[in-house]
PDB file of N, CA and C in Angstrom:
ATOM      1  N   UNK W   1      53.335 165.573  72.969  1.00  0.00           N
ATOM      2  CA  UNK W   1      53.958 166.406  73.975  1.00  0.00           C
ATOM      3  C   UNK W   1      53.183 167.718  74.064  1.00  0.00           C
ATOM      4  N   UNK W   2      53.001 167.928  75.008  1.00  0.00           N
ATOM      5  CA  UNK W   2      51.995 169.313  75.461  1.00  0.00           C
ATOM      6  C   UNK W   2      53.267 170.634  74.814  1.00  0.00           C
ATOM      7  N   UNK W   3      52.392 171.713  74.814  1.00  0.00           N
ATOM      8  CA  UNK W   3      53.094 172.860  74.404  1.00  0.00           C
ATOM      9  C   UNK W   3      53.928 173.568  75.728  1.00  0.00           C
ATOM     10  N   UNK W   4      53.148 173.417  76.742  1.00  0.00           N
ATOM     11  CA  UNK W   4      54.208 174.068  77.490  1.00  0.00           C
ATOM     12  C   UNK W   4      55.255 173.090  78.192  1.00  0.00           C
ATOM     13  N   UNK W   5      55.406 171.814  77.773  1.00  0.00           N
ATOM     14  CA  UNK W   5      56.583 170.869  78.355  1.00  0.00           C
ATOM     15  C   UNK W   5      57.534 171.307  76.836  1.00  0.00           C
ATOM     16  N   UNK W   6      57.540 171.652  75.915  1.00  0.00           N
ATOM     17  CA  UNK W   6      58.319 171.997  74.954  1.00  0.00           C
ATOM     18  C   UNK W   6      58.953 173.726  75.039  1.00  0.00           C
ATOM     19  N   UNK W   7      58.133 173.948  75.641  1.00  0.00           N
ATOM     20  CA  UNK W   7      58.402 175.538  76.149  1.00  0.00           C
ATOM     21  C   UNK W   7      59.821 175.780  77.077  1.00  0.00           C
ATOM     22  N   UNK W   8      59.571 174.621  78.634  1.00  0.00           N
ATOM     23  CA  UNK W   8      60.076 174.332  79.445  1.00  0.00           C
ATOM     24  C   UNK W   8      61.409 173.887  78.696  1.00  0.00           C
ATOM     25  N   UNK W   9      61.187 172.875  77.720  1.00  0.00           N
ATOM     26  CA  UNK W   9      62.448 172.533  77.954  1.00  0.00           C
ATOM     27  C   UNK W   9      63.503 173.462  77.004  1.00  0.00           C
ATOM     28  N   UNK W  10      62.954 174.489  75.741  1.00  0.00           N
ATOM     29  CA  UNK W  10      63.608 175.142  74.992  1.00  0.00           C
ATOM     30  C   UNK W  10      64.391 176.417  76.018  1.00  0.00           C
ATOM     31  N   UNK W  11      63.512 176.753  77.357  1.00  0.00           N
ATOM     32  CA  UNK W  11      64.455 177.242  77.842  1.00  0.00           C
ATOM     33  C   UNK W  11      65.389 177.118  78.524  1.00  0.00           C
ATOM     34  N   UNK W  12      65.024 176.139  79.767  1.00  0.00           N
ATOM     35  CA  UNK W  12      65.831 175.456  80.878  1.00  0.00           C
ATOM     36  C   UNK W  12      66.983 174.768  79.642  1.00  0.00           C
ATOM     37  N   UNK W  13      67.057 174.273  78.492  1.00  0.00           N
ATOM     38  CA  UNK W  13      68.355 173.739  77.942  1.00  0.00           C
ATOM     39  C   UNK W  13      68.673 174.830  77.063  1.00  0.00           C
ATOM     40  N   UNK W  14      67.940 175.737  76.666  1.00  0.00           N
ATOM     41  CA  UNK W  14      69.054 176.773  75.635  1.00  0.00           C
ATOM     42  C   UNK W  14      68.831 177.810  75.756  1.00  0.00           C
ATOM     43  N   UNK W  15      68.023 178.234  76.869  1.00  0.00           N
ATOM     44  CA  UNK W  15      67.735 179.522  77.355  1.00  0.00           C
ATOM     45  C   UNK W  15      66.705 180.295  75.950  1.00  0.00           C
ATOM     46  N   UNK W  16      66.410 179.665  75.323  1.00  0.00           N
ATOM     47  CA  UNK W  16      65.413 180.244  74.272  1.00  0.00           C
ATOM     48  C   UNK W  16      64.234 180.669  74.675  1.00  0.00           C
ATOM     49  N   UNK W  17      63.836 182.339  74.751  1.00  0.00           N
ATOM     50  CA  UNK W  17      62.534 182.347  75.017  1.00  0.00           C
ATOM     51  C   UNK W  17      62.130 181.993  76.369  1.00  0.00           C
ATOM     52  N   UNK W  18      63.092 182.188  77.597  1.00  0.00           N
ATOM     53  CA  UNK W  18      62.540 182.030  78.719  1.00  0.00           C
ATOM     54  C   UNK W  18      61.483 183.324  79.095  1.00  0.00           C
ATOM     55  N   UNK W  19      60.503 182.808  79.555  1.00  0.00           N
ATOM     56  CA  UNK W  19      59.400 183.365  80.007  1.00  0.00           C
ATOM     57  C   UNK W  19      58.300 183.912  78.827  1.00  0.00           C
ATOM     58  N   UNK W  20      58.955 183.990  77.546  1.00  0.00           N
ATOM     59  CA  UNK W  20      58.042 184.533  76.285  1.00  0.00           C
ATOM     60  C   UNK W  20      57.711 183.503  75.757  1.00  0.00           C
ATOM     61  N   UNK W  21      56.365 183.630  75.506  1.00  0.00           N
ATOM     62  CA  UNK W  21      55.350 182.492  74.654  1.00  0.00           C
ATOM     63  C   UNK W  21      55.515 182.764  73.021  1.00  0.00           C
ATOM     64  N   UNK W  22      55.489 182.110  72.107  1.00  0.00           N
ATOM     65  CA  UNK W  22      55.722 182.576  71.205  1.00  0.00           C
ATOM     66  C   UNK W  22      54.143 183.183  70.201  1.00  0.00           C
ATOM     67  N   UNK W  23      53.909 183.693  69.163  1.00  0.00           N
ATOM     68  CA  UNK W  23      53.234 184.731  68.704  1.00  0.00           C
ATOM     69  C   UNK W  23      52.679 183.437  67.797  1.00  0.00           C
ATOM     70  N   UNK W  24      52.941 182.709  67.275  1.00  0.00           N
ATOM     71  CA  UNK W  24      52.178 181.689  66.864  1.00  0.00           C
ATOM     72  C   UNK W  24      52.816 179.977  67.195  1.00  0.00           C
ATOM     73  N   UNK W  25      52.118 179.150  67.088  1.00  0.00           N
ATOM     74  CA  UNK W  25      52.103 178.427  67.602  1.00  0.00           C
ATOM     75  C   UNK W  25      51.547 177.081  66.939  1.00  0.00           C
ATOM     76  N   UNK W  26      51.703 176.034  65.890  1.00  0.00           N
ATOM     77  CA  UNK W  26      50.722 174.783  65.992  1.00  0.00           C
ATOM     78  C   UNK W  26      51.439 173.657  65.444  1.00  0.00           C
ATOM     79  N   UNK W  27      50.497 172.497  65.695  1.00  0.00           N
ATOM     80  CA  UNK W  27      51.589 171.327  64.750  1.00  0.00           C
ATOM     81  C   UNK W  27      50.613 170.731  64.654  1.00  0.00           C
ATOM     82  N   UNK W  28      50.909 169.282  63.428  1.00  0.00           N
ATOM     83  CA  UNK W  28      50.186 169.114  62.641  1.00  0.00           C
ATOM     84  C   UNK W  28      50.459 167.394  62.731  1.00  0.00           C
ATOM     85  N   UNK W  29      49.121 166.635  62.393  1.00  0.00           N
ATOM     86  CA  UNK W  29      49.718 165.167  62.718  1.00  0.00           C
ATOM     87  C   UNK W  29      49.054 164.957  61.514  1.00  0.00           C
ATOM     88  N   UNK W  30      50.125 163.739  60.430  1.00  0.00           N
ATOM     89  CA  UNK W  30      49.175 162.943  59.413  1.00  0.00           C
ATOM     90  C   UNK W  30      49.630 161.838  59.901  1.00  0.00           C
ATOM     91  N   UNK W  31      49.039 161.165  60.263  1.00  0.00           N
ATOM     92  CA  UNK W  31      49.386 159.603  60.648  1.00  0.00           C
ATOM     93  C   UNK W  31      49.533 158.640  59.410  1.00  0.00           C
ATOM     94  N   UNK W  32      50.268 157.844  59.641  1.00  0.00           N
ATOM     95  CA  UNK W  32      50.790 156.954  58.147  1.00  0.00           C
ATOM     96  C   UNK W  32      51.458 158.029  57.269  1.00  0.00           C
ATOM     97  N   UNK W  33      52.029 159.084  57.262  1.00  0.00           N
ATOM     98  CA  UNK W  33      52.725 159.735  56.608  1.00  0.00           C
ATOM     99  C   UNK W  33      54.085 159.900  56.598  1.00  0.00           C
ATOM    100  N   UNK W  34      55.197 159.993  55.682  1.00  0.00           N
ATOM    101  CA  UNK W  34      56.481 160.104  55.232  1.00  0.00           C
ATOM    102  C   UNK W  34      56.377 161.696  54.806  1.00  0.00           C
ATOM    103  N   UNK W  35      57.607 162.065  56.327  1.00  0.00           N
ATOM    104  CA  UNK W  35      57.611 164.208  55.181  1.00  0.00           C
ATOM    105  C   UNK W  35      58.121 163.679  54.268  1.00  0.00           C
ATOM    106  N   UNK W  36      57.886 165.100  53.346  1.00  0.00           N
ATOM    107  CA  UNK W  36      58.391 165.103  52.419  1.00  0.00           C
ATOM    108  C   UNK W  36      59.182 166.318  52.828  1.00  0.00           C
ATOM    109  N   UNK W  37      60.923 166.620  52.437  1.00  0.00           N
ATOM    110  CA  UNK W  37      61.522 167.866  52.611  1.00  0.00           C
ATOM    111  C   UNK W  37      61.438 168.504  51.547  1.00  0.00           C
ATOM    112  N   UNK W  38      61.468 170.385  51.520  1.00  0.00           N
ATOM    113  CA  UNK W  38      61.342 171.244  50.494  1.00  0.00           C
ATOM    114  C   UNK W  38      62.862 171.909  50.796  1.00  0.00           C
ATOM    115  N   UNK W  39      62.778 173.102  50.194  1.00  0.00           N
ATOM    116  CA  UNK W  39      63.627 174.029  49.602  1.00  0.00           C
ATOM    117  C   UNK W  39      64.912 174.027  51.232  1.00  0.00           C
ATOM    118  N   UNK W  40      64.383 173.844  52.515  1.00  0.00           N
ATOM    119  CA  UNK W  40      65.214 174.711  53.569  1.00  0.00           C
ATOM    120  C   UNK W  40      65.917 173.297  54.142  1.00  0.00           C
ATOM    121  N   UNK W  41      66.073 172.005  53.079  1.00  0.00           N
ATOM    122  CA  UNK W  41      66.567 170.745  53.809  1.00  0.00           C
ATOM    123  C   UNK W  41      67.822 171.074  53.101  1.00  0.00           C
ATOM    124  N   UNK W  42      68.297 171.378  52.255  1.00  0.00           N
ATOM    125  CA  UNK W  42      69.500 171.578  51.752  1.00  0.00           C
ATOM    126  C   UNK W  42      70.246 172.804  52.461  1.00  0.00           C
ATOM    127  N   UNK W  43      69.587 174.109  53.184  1.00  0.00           N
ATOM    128  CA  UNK W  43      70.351 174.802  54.100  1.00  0.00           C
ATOM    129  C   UNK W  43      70.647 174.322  55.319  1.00  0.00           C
ATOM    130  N   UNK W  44      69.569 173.393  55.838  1.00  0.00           N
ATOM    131  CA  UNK W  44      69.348 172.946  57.132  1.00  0.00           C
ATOM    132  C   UNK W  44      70.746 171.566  57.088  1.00  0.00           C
ATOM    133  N   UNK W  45      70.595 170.897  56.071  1.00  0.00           N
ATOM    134  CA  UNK W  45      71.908 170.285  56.296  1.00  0.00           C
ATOM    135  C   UNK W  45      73.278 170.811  56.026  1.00  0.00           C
ATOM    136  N   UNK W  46      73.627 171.630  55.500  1.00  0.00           N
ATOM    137  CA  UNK W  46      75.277 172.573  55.343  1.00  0.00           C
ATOM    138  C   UNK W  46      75.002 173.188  56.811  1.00  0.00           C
ATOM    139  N   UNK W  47      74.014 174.164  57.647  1.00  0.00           N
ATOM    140  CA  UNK W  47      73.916 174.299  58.818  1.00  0.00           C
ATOM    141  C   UNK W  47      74.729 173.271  59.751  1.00  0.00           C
ATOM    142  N   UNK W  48      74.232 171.987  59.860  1.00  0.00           N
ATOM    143  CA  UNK W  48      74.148 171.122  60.509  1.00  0.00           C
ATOM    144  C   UNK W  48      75.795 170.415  60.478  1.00  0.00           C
ATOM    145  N   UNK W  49      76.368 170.469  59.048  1.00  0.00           N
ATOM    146  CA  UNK W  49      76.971 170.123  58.815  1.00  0.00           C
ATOM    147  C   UNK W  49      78.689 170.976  59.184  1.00  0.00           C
ATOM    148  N   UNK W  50      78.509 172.352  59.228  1.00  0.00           N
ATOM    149  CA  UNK W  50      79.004 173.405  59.919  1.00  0.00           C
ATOM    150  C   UNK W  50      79.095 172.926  61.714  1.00  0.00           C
ATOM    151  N   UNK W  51      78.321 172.539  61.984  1.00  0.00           N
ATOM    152  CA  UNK W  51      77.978 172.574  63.768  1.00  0.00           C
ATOM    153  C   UNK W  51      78.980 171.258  63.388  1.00  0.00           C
ATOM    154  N   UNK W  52      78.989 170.523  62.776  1.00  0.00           N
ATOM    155  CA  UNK W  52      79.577 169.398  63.244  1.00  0.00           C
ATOM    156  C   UNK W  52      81.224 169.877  63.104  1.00  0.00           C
ATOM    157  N   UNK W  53      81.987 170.521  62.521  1.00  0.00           N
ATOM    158  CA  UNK W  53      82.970 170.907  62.342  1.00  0.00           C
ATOM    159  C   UNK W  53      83.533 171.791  63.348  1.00  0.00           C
ATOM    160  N   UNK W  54      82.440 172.296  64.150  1.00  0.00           N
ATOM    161  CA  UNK W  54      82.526 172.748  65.818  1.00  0.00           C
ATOM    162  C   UNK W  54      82.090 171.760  66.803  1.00  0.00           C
ATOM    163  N   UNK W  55      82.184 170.363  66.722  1.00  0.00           N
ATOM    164  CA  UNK W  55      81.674 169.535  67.407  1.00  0.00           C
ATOM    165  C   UNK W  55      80.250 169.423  67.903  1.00  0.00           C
ATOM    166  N   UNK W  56      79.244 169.900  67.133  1.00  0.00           N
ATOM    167  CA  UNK W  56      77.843 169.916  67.367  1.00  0.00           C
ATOM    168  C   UNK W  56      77.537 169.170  66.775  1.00  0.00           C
ATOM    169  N   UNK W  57      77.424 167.621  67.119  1.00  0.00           N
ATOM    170  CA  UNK W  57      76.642 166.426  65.706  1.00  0.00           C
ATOM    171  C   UNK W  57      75.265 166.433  66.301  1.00  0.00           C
ATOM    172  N   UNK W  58      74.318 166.232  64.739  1.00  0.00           N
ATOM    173  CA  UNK W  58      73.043 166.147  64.649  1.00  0.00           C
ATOM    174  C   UNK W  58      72.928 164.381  63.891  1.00  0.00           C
ATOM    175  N   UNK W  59      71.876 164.339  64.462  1.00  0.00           N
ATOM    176  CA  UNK W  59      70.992 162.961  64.155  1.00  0.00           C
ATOM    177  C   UNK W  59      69.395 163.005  64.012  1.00  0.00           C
ATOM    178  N   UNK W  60      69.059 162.895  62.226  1.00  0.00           N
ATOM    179  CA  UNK W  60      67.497 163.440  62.633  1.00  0.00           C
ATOM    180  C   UNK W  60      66.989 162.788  61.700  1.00  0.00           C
ATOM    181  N   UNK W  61      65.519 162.039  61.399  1.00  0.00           N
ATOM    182  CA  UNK W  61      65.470 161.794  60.108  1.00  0.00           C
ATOM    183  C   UNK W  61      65.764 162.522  59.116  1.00  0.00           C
ATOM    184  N   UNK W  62      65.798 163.565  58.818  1.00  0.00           N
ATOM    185  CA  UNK W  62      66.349 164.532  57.729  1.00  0.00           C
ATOM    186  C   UNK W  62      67.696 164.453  57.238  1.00  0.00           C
ATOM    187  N   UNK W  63      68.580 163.972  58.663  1.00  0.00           N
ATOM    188  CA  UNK W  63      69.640 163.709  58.183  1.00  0.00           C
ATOM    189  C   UNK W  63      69.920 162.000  57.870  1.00  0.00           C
ATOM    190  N   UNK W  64      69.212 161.399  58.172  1.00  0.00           N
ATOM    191  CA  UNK W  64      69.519 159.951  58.107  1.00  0.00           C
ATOM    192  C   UNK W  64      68.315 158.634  57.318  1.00  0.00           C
ATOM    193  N   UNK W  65      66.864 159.567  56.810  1.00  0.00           N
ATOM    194  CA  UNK W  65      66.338 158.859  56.465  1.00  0.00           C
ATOM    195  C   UNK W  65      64.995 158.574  56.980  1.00  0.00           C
ATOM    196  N   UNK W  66      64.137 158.796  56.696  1.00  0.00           N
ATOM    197  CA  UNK W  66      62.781 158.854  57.683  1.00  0.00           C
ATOM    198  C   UNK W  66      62.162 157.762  58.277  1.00  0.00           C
ATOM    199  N   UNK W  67      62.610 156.793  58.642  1.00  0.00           N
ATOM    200  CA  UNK W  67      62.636 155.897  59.004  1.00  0.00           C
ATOM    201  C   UNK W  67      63.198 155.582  60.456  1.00  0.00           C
ATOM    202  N   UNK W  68      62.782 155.353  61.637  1.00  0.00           N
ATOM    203  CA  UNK W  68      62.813 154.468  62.811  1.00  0.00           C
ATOM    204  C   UNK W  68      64.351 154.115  62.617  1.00  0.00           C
ATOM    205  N   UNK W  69      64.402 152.902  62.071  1.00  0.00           N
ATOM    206  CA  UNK W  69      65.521 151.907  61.958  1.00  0.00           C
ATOM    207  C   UNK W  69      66.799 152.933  61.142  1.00  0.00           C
ATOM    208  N   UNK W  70      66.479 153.524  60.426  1.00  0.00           N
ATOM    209  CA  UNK W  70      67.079 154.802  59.398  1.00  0.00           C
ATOM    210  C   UNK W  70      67.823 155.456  61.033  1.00  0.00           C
ATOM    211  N   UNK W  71      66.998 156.171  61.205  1.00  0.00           N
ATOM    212  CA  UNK W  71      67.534 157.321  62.552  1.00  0.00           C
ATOM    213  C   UNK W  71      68.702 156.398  63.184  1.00  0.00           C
ATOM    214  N   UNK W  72      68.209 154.883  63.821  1.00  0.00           N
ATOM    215  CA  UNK W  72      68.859 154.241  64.904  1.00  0.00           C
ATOM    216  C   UNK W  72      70.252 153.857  64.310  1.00  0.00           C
ATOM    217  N   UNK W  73      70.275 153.668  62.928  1.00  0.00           N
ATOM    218  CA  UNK W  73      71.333 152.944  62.176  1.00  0.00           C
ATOM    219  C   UNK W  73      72.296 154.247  62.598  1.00  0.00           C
ATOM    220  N   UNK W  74      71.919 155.276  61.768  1.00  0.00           N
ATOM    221  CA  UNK W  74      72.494 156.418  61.975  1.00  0.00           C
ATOM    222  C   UNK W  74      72.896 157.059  63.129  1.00  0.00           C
ATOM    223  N   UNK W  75      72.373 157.013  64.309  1.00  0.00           N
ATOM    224  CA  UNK W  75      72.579 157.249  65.553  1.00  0.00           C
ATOM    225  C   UNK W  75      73.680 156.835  66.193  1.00  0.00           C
ATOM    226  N   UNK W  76      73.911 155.247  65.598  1.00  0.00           N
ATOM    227  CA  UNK W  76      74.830 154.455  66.249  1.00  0.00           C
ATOM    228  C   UNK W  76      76.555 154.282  65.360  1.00  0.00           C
ATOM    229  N   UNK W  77      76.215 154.440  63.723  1.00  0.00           N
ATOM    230  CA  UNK W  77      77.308 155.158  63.580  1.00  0.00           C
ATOM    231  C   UNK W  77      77.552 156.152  63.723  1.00  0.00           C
ATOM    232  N   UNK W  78      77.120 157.294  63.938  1.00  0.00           N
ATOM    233  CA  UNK W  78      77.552 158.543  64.631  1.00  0.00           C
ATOM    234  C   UNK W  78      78.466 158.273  66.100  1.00  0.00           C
ATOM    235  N   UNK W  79      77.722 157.571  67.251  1.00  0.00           N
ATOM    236  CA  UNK W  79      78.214 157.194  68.423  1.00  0.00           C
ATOM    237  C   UNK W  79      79.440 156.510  68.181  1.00  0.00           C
ATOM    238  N   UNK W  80      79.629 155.495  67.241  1.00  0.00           N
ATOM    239  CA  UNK W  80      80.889 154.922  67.072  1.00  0.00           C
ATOM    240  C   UNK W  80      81.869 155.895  66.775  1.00  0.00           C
ATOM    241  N   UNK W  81      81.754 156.634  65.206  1.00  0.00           N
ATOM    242  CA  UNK W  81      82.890 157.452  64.980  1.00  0.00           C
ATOM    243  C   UNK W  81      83.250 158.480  66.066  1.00  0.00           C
ATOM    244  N   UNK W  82      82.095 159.077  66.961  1.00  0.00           N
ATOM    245  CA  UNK W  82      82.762 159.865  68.307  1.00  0.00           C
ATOM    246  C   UNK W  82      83.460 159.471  69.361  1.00  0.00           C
ATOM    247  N   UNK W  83      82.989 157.771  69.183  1.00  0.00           N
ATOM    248  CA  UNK W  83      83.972 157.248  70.507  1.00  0.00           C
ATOM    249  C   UNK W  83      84.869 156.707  69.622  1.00  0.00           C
ATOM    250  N   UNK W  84      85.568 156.371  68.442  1.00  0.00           N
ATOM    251  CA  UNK W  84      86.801 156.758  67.648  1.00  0.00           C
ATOM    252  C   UNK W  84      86.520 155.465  66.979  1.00  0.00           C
ATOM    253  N   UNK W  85      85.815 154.522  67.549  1.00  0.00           N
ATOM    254  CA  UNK W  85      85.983 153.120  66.623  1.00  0.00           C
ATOM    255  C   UNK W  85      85.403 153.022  65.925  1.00  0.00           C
TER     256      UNK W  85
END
C-alpha cells in the first residue's frame, strides 16, 4: 500500500492528521517472517481490551495469533459473539 493511500485513509476515517504528513515515516518487509511482539503487546492488549468494554472490538494477529487462518478463526468468533450466537 502506497504511503499516501494510508494517509488518505487515517484521515477521511479518523480525522488523524488531516492535511499533516508525518515527521518520519517507513516500513519494513521480511518476507517468510513471524513478528515477534516486545514489551508494548501487553499494553496494547489491556488497551484493546478496555475499547472492547466500550464496544470497540479489535481483531489482529496480535490479538489472535499470527497466522492467516489464526486472524480468520478469530474474526469469526468475534462476529458470532456480536451477533449473540
Amino acid at each position: 500500500m502506497q504511503k499516501a493511500a494510508v494517509h488518505e485513509e487515517l484521515s477521511r476515517f479518523y480525522g488523524v492528521g488531516a492535511g499533516v504528513q508525518p515527521l518520519w515515516q517507513h516500513r519494513y518487509y521480511w518476507e517468510r517472517a513471524i513478528p515477534q511482539f516486545d514489551a508494548r503487546i501487553g499494553p496494547a492488549h489491556a488497551a484493546a481490551d478496555a475499547l472492547a468494554l466500550q464496544g470497540l472490538h479489535v481483531t489482529a494477529n496480535w490479538r489472535a495469533g499470527v497466522g492467516v487462518p489464526d486472524c480468520v478463526r478469530h474474526a469469526r468468533a468475534l462476529a458470532a459473539t456480536l451477533a449473540g450466537r
